[in-house]
PDB file of C-alpha atoms in Angstrom:
ATOM      1  CA  UNK A   1       0.004  -0.001   0.003  1.00 66.00           C
ATOM      2  CA  UNK A   2       1.266   3.435  -0.909  1.00 71.00           C
ATOM      3  CA  UNK A   3      -0.124   6.466   0.931  1.00 73.00           C
ATOM      4  CA  UNK A   4       0.456   9.982  -0.137  1.00 80.00           C
ATOM      5  CA  UNK A   5       0.003  11.320   3.432  1.00 84.00           C
ATOM      6  CA  UNK A   6      -0.402   9.466   6.716  1.00 92.00           C
ATOM      7  CA  UNK A   7      -0.997  11.618   9.934  1.00 95.00           C
ATOM      8  CA  UNK A   8      -1.327   9.930  13.312  1.00 97.00           C
ATOM      9  CA  UNK A   9      -3.569  11.220  15.979  1.00 98.00           C
ATOM     10  CA  UNK A  10      -4.867  10.359  19.392  1.00 98.00           C
ATOM     11  CA  UNK A  11      -8.335  11.394  20.453  1.00 98.00           C
ATOM     12  CA  UNK A  12      -8.767  12.966  23.832  1.00 97.00           C
ATOM     13  CA  UNK A  13     -11.249  15.030  25.722  1.00 96.00           C
ATOM     14  CA  UNK A  14     -11.459  17.444  28.639  1.00 96.00           C
ATOM     15  CA  UNK A  15     -14.719  17.110  30.658  1.00 92.00           C
ATOM     16  CA  UNK A  16     -16.233  16.033  27.225  1.00 92.00           C
ATOM     17  CA  UNK A  17     -14.850  18.804  25.049  1.00 93.00           C
ATOM     18  CA  UNK A  18     -12.798  16.876  22.313  1.00 96.00           C
ATOM     19  CA  UNK A  19      -9.302  17.617  21.551  1.00 97.00           C
ATOM     20  CA  UNK A  20      -7.565  15.672  18.846  1.00 98.00           C
ATOM     21  CA  UNK A  21      -3.886  15.593  19.158  1.00 98.00           C
ATOM     22  CA  UNK A  22      -1.435  15.001  16.119  1.00 98.00           C
ATOM     23  CA  UNK A  23       1.357  12.797  17.302  1.00 98.00           C
ATOM     24  CA  UNK A  24       3.036  12.019  14.025  1.00 96.00           C
ATOM     25  CA  UNK A  25       3.295  12.364  10.249  1.00 95.00           C
ATOM     26  CA  UNK A  26       3.895  16.186  10.238  1.00 94.00           C
ATOM     27  CA  UNK A  27       6.670  17.665   8.214  1.00 91.00           C
ATOM     28  CA  UNK A  28       9.222  19.977   9.885  1.00 94.00           C
ATOM     29  CA  UNK A  29       7.485  23.312  10.898  1.00 97.00           C
ATOM     30  CA  UNK A  30      10.145  26.194  10.759  1.00 98.00           C
ATOM     31  CA  UNK A  31      10.279  28.850  13.524  1.00 98.00           C
ATOM     32  CA  UNK A  32      12.388  30.135  16.313  1.00 98.00           C
ATOM     33  CA  UNK A  33       9.403  29.951  18.775  1.00 98.00           C
ATOM     34  CA  UNK A  34       6.204  28.083  18.984  1.00 98.00           C
ATOM     35  CA  UNK A  35       4.404  31.325  18.093  1.00 98.00           C
ATOM     36  CA  UNK A  36       6.464  31.545  14.979  1.00 98.00           C
ATOM     37  CA  UNK A  37       5.821  27.924  14.088  1.00 98.00           C
ATOM     38  CA  UNK A  38       2.093  28.663  14.491  1.00 98.00           C
ATOM     39  CA  UNK A  39       2.333  31.668  12.157  1.00 98.00           C
ATOM     40  CA  UNK A  40       4.091  29.477   9.582  1.00 98.00           C
ATOM     41  CA  UNK A  41       1.505  26.783   9.794  1.00 97.00           C
ATOM     42  CA  UNK A  42      -1.283  29.227   9.447  1.00 97.00           C
ATOM     43  CA  UNK A  43       0.292  30.784   6.328  1.00 97.00           C
ATOM     44  CA  UNK A  44       1.549  27.649   4.728  1.00 97.00           C
ATOM     45  CA  UNK A  45      -0.158  24.495   5.962  1.00 96.00           C
ATOM     46  CA  UNK A  46      -3.735  25.492   6.850  1.00 97.00           C
ATOM     47  CA  UNK A  47      -4.941  22.536   4.952  1.00 96.00           C
ATOM     48  CA  UNK A  48      -3.982  20.450   8.045  1.00 97.00           C
ATOM     49  CA  UNK A  49      -6.460  22.289  10.070  1.00 97.00           C
ATOM     50  CA  UNK A  50      -9.196  21.923   7.461  1.00 96.00           C
ATOM     51  CA  UNK A  51      -8.347  18.205   7.005  1.00 96.00           C
ATOM     52  CA  UNK A  52      -8.533  17.472  10.784  1.00 97.00           C
ATOM     53  CA  UNK A  53     -11.585  19.693  11.762  1.00 96.00           C
ATOM     54  CA  UNK A  54     -13.999  19.650   8.914  1.00 95.00           C
ATOM     55  CA  UNK A  55     -16.069  16.822   7.780  1.00 94.00           C
ATOM     56  CA  UNK A  56     -15.781  13.876   7.295  1.00 94.00           C
ATOM     57  CA  UNK A  57     -12.964  13.682   9.728  1.00 94.00           C
ATOM     58  CA  UNK A  58     -14.030  16.579  12.118  1.00 94.00           C
ATOM     59  CA  UNK A  59     -17.021  18.051  13.778  1.00 93.00           C
ATOM     60  CA  UNK A  60     -17.947  21.635  14.711  1.00 90.00           C
ATOM     61  CA  UNK A  61     -17.032  20.960  18.385  1.00 91.00           C
ATOM     62  CA  UNK A  62     -13.618  19.478  17.635  1.00 95.00           C
ATOM     63  CA  UNK A  63     -10.271  21.179  18.226  1.00 96.00           C
ATOM     64  CA  UNK A  64      -6.908  19.842  17.088  1.00 98.00           C
ATOM     65  CA  UNK A  65      -3.333  20.182  18.403  1.00 98.00           C
ATOM     66  CA  UNK A  66      -0.012  19.632  16.747  1.00 98.00           C
ATOM     67  CA  UNK A  67       2.827  18.449  18.901  1.00 98.00           C
ATOM     68  CA  UNK A  68       6.132  20.250  18.030  1.00 98.00           C
ATOM     69  CA  UNK A  69       9.514  20.325  19.630  1.00 97.00           C
ATOM     70  CA  UNK A  70       9.850  23.236  22.076  1.00 98.00           C
ATOM     71  CA  UNK A  71      12.066  26.182  21.251  1.00 98.00           C
ATOM     72  CA  UNK A  72      12.345  27.306  24.805  1.00 98.00           C
ATOM     73  CA  UNK A  73      14.929  25.068  26.622  1.00 98.00           C
ATOM     74  CA  UNK A  74      12.786  25.248  29.791  1.00 98.00           C
ATOM     75  CA  UNK A  75       9.883  23.483  27.990  1.00 98.00           C
ATOM     76  CA  UNK A  76       9.332  19.738  27.752  1.00 98.00           C
ATOM     77  CA  UNK A  77       7.188  19.839  24.726  1.00 98.00           C
ATOM     78  CA  UNK A  78       5.413  22.428  22.406  1.00 98.00           C
ATOM     79  CA  UNK A  79       2.010  22.416  20.717  1.00 98.00           C
ATOM     80  CA  UNK A  80       0.160  24.380  18.219  1.00 98.00           C
ATOM     81  CA  UNK A  81      -3.635  24.791  18.776  1.00 98.00           C
ATOM     82  CA  UNK A  82      -6.105  24.635  15.779  1.00 97.00           C
ATOM     83  CA  UNK A  83      -9.770  25.490  16.154  1.00 94.00           C
ATOM     84  CA  UNK A  84     -12.605  25.907  13.714  1.00 91.00           C
ATOM     85  CA  UNK A  85     -11.867  29.523  12.707  1.00 89.00           C
ATOM     86  CA  UNK A  86      -8.496  30.314  14.128  1.00 92.00           C
ATOM     87  CA  UNK A  87      -5.103  29.332  15.723  1.00 96.00           C
ATOM     88  CA  UNK A  88      -5.598  30.571  19.404  1.00 95.00           C
ATOM     89  CA  UNK A  89      -2.310  31.217  21.281  1.00 97.00           C
ATOM     90  CA  UNK A  90      -3.547  29.254  24.259  1.00 96.00           C
ATOM     91  CA  UNK A  91      -6.355  27.031  25.367  1.00 95.00           C
ATOM     92  CA  UNK A  92      -7.073  25.303  28.710  1.00 96.00           C
ATOM     93  CA  UNK A  93      -8.996  22.332  27.419  1.00 96.00           C
ATOM     94  CA  UNK A  94      -6.483  21.723  24.739  1.00 97.00           C
ATOM     95  CA  UNK A  95      -3.644  21.932  27.236  1.00 98.00           C
ATOM     96  CA  UNK A  96      -5.433  19.193  29.269  1.00 98.00           C
ATOM     97  CA  UNK A  97      -5.863  17.023  26.185  1.00 98.00           C
ATOM     98  CA  UNK A  98      -2.158  17.442  25.185  1.00 98.00           C
ATOM     99  CA  UNK A  99      -0.889  16.671  28.638  1.00 98.00           C
ATOM    100  CA  UNK A 100      -2.899  13.530  28.744  1.00 98.00           C
ATOM    101  CA  UNK A 101      -1.827  12.327  25.377  1.00 98.00           C
ATOM    102  CA  UNK A 102       1.875  13.189  26.119  1.00 98.00           C
ATOM    103  CA  UNK A 103       1.967  11.200  29.236  1.00 98.00           C
ATOM    104  CA  UNK A 104      -0.444   8.115  28.479  1.00 98.00           C
ATOM    105  CA  UNK A 105       1.340   7.532  25.205  1.00 98.00           C
ATOM    106  CA  UNK A 106       4.768   7.740  26.709  1.00 98.00           C
ATOM    107  CA  UNK A 107       5.970  10.542  24.601  1.00 98.00           C
ATOM    108  CA  UNK A 108       7.001  12.057  27.932  1.00 98.00           C
ATOM    109  CA  UNK A 109       7.662   9.920  30.987  1.00 98.00           C
ATOM    110  CA  UNK A 110       4.867   9.650  33.510  1.00 98.00           C
ATOM    111  CA  UNK A 111       5.694   9.765  37.255  1.00 98.00           C
ATOM    112  CA  UNK A 112       3.039   8.720  39.692  1.00 98.00           C
ATOM    113  CA  UNK A 113       1.237  10.062  41.633  1.00 98.00           C
ATOM    114  CA  UNK A 114       2.170  13.462  40.110  1.00 98.00           C
ATOM    115  CA  UNK A 115       3.965  14.501  36.937  1.00 98.00           C
ATOM    116  CA  UNK A 116       5.013  18.085  36.443  1.00 98.00           C
ATOM    117  CA  UNK A 117       5.964  19.455  33.161  1.00 98.00           C
ATOM    118  CA  UNK A 118       6.253  22.685  31.170  1.00 98.00           C
ATOM    119  CA  UNK A 119       4.636  23.264  27.760  1.00 98.00           C
ATOM    120  CA  UNK A 120       5.410  25.919  25.262  1.00 98.00           C
ATOM    121  CA  UNK A 121       2.341  27.367  23.651  1.00 98.00           C
ATOM    122  CA  UNK A 122       2.130  30.214  21.209  1.00 98.00           C
ATOM    123  CA  UNK A 123       1.185  32.379  24.226  1.00 97.00           C
ATOM    124  CA  UNK A 124       4.239  31.274  26.324  1.00 97.00           C
ATOM    125  CA  UNK A 125       5.110  28.787  28.843  1.00 98.00           C
ATOM    126  CA  UNK A 126       2.437  26.858  30.802  1.00 98.00           C
ATOM    127  CA  UNK A 127       3.268  24.969  33.903  1.00 98.00           C
ATOM    128  CA  UNK A 128       1.318  21.777  34.334  1.00 98.00           C
ATOM    129  CA  UNK A 129       0.576  19.454  37.126  1.00 98.00           C
ATOM    130  CA  UNK A 130      -0.815  16.070  36.239  1.00 98.00           C
ATOM    131  CA  UNK A 131      -2.151  13.502  38.836  1.00 98.00           C
ATOM    132  CA  UNK A 132      -1.653  10.077  37.635  1.00 98.00           C
ATOM    133  CA  UNK A 133      -2.819   6.552  38.663  1.00 98.00           C
ATOM    134  CA  UNK A 134      -2.124   3.080  37.167  1.00 98.00           C
ATOM    135  CA  UNK A 135      -0.732   4.678  33.872  1.00 97.00           C
ATOM    136  CA  UNK A 136      -3.662   7.134  33.455  1.00 98.00           C
ATOM    137  CA  UNK A 137      -3.859  10.819  33.835  1.00 98.00           C
ATOM    138  CA  UNK A 138      -6.697  11.424  36.301  1.00 98.00           C
ATOM    139  CA  UNK A 139      -6.582  15.170  36.781  1.00 98.00           C
ATOM    140  CA  UNK A 140      -4.592  18.087  35.127  1.00 98.00           C
ATOM    141  CA  UNK A 141      -4.152  21.617  36.624  1.00 98.00           C
ATOM    142  CA  UNK A 142      -1.951  24.350  35.188  1.00 98.00           C
ATOM    143  CA  UNK A 143      -0.678  27.826  35.640  1.00 98.00           C
ATOM    144  CA  UNK A 144      -1.678  29.851  32.794  1.00 97.00           C
ATOM    145  CA  UNK A 145       0.097  32.912  31.292  1.00 96.00           C
ATOM    146  CA  UNK A 146      -0.669  36.119  33.193  1.00 96.00           C
ATOM    147  CA  UNK A 147      -4.119  37.531  32.792  1.00 96.00           C
ATOM    148  CA  UNK A 148      -5.130  41.117  32.490  1.00 97.00           C
ATOM    149  CA  UNK A 149      -7.945  43.357  31.221  1.00 96.00           C
ATOM    150  CA  UNK A 150      -7.587  45.865  28.565  1.00 96.00           C
ATOM    151  CA  UNK A 151     -11.220  47.289  28.668  1.00 97.00           C
ATOM    152  CA  UNK A 152     -13.528  47.359  31.704  1.00 97.00           C
ATOM    153  CA  UNK A 153     -17.129  48.509  31.711  1.00 97.00           C
ATOM    154  CA  UNK A 154     -16.859  49.863  28.105  1.00 98.00           C
ATOM    155  CA  UNK A 155     -19.981  50.596  25.977  1.00 98.00           C
ATOM    156  CA  UNK A 156     -20.124  49.245  22.465  1.00 98.00           C
ATOM    157  CA  UNK A 157     -23.051  49.331  19.991  1.00 97.00           C
ATOM    158  CA  UNK A 158     -24.221  45.794  18.945  1.00 97.00           C
ATOM    159  CA  UNK A 159     -26.363  45.588  15.822  1.00 95.00           C
ATOM    160  CA  UNK A 160     -29.888  44.163  16.571  1.00 93.00           C
ATOM    161  CA  UNK A 161     -29.173  44.464  20.337  1.00 95.00           C
ATOM    162  CA  UNK A 162     -28.188  47.959  21.075  1.00 96.00           C
ATOM    163  CA  UNK A 163     -25.717  49.361  23.509  1.00 96.00           C
ATOM    164  CA  UNK A 164     -23.885  46.777  25.608  1.00 97.00           C
ATOM    165  CA  UNK A 165     -21.301  47.156  28.449  1.00 97.00           C
ATOM    166  CA  UNK A 166     -18.380  44.718  28.070  1.00 96.00           C
ATOM    167  CA  UNK A 167     -14.941  43.899  29.401  1.00 96.00           C
ATOM    168  CA  UNK A 168     -12.145  42.669  27.223  1.00 96.00           C
ATOM    169  CA  UNK A 169      -9.663  40.440  29.043  1.00 96.00           C
ATOM    170  CA  UNK A 170      -6.631  38.378  28.132  1.00 96.00           C
ATOM    171  CA  UNK A 171      -6.188  34.781  29.480  1.00 94.00           C
ATOM    172  CA  UNK A 172      -4.305  33.137  26.585  1.00 95.00           C
ATOM    173  CA  UNK A 173      -6.707  34.690  24.121  1.00 94.00           C
ATOM    174  CA  UNK A 174      -8.748  37.886  24.202  1.00 95.00           C
ATOM    175  CA  UNK A 175     -12.331  37.277  25.556  1.00 94.00           C
ATOM    176  CA  UNK A 176     -15.227  39.648  25.429  1.00 95.00           C
ATOM    177  CA  UNK A 177     -17.164  39.427  28.659  1.00 95.00           C
ATOM    178  CA  UNK A 178     -20.777  40.761  29.351  1.00 95.00           C
ATOM    179  CA  UNK A 179     -23.532  40.276  31.910  1.00 94.00           C
ATOM    180  CA  UNK A 180     -26.441  38.458  30.182  1.00 92.00           C
ATOM    181  CA  UNK A 181     -29.030  40.214  32.299  1.00 92.00           C
ATOM    182  CA  UNK A 182     -28.517  43.532  30.408  1.00 94.00           C
ATOM    183  CA  UNK A 183     -30.041  41.783  27.391  1.00 94.00           C
ATOM    184  CA  UNK A 184     -32.885  40.106  29.461  1.00 93.00           C
ATOM    185  CA  UNK A 185     -31.469  36.652  28.765  1.00 91.00           C
ATOM    186  CA  UNK A 186     -31.289  33.772  31.204  1.00 93.00           C
ATOM    187  CA  UNK A 187     -28.354  31.350  30.710  1.00 92.00           C
ATOM    188  CA  UNK A 188     -30.251  28.233  30.321  1.00 94.00           C
ATOM    189  CA  UNK A 189     -30.070  25.366  27.796  1.00 93.00           C
ATOM    190  CA  UNK A 190     -33.442  26.315  26.361  1.00 95.00           C
ATOM    191  CA  UNK A 191     -31.924  29.635  25.416  1.00 94.00           C
ATOM    192  CA  UNK A 192     -28.846  28.072  23.727  1.00 91.00           C
ATOM    193  CA  UNK A 193     -29.352  29.446  20.089  1.00 92.00           C
ATOM    194  CA  UNK A 194     -30.163  32.994  21.451  1.00 94.00           C
ATOM    195  CA  UNK A 195     -26.997  32.879  23.563  1.00 92.00           C
ATOM    196  CA  UNK A 196     -24.863  31.805  20.585  1.00 89.00           C
ATOM    197  CA  UNK A 197     -26.364  34.498  18.381  1.00 92.00           C
ATOM    198  CA  UNK A 198     -25.773  37.094  21.071  1.00 94.00           C
ATOM    199  CA  UNK A 199     -22.201  35.956  21.763  1.00 92.00           C
ATOM    200  CA  UNK A 200     -21.182  36.220  18.126  1.00 91.00           C
ATOM    201  CA  UNK A 201     -22.827  39.610  17.670  1.00 94.00           C
ATOM    202  CA  UNK A 202     -20.884  40.862  20.833  1.00 95.00           C
ATOM    203  CA  UNK A 203     -17.578  39.462  19.556  1.00 93.00           C
ATOM    204  CA  UNK A 204     -18.010  41.012  16.027  1.00 92.00           C
ATOM    205  CA  UNK A 205     -18.962  44.372  17.471  1.00 96.00           C
ATOM    206  CA  UNK A 206     -16.100  44.325  19.977  1.00 96.00           C
ATOM    207  CA  UNK A 207     -13.586  43.308  17.201  1.00 93.00           C
ATOM    208  CA  UNK A 208     -14.720  46.276  15.178  1.00 95.00           C
ATOM    209  CA  UNK A 209     -15.001  48.903  17.907  1.00 97.00           C
ATOM    210  CA  UNK A 210     -12.342  47.691  20.393  1.00 96.00           C
ATOM    211  CA  UNK A 211      -9.609  46.070  18.575  1.00 92.00           C
ATOM    212  CA  UNK A 212      -6.869  44.930  20.969  1.00 95.00           C
ATOM    213  CA  UNK A 213      -3.274  43.449  20.877  1.00 95.00           C
ATOM    214  CA  UNK A 214      -0.986  41.944  23.410  1.00 96.00           C
ATOM    215  CA  UNK A 215       1.496  44.467  24.784  1.00 95.00           C
ATOM    216  CA  UNK A 216       4.347  42.042  24.794  1.00 95.00           C
ATOM    217  CA  UNK A 217       3.425  40.590  21.331  1.00 95.00           C
ATOM    218  CA  UNK A 218       1.572  43.011  19.108  1.00 95.00           C
ATOM    219  CA  UNK A 219       1.091  40.222  16.562  1.00 95.00           C
ATOM    220  CA  UNK A 220      -1.498  38.601  18.980  1.00 95.00           C
ATOM    221  CA  UNK A 221      -4.540  40.457  18.296  1.00 92.00           C
ATOM    222  CA  UNK A 222      -8.319  40.067  19.126  1.00 89.00           C
ATOM    223  CA  UNK A 223     -10.758  39.666  20.494  1.00 89.00           C
ATOM    224  CA  UNK A 224     -10.684  35.926  19.493  1.00 75.00           C
ATOM    225  CA  UNK A 225     -11.241  35.343  15.792  1.00 58.00           C
ATOM    226  CA  UNK A 226     -11.785  37.919  13.103  1.00 38.00           C
ATOM    227  CA  UNK A 227     -14.783  40.052  12.441  1.00 32.00           C
ATOM    228  CA  UNK A 228     -15.364  38.453   9.067  1.00 34.00           C
ATOM    229  CA  UNK A 229     -15.420  34.926  10.465  1.00 39.00           C
ATOM    230  CA  UNK A 230     -17.867  35.950  13.291  1.00 36.00           C
ATOM    231  CA  UNK A 231     -20.194  37.717  10.886  1.00 34.00           C
ATOM    232  CA  UNK A 232     -20.290  34.737   8.578  1.00 37.00           C
ATOM    233  CA  UNK A 233     -21.166  32.481  11.428  1.00 40.00           C
ATOM    234  CA  UNK A 234     -23.753  34.862  12.754  1.00 39.00           C
ATOM    235  CA  UNK A 235     -25.379  35.074   9.369  1.00 41.00           C
ATOM    236  CA  UNK A 236     -25.729  31.259   9.347  1.00 41.00           C
ATOM    237  CA  UNK A 237     -27.436  31.053  12.678  1.00 38.00           C
TER     238      UNK A 237
END
């Protein structure tokens, strides 16, 4: 049998949120940091993200991670995060999935009852503590990159919803935060579709009216993914 491409993956999840991890089959990804490797992959190998996350191999809820050698000598491993519309610099659920795969497949040695390791993400170094028992990872905690707020109690205009008060904060990616009660919306499962529509409208409006970038790395911008992607998603809902 001759294959034009074979990529090996391990399926994992963090409290039910799926996170696929690519463990082999990737060509060399150049870059002097994991952030630079992420940029190269986004510009030159985005077909991998589409291959892994779109049907028939992917689903809308799926994320995928590419294991890469770390560039920082303090790190044990590095990884690039791929989501449906972007390459986020950091993700908690994906960190948990990557840690689990690294240890349970033997890529990194597991020490019971606790294994500590450092992972290099595009956002920086993440210090991880994994509780392990009988060869399985049972719990993962981590110290994220430093968090901070760039906007607090800032008013934006949201099409179809009017004025809204929001915060924009960094915690590995830029988040738009708003109290649901200002829209008269209860956060219940029955309101799921309305919550999604409102969330995408908030992110689109914030991206247009409150663009942000990381003070230590201006190439990290936000909030989250681009206005055009959000608008396209919102129109489909």
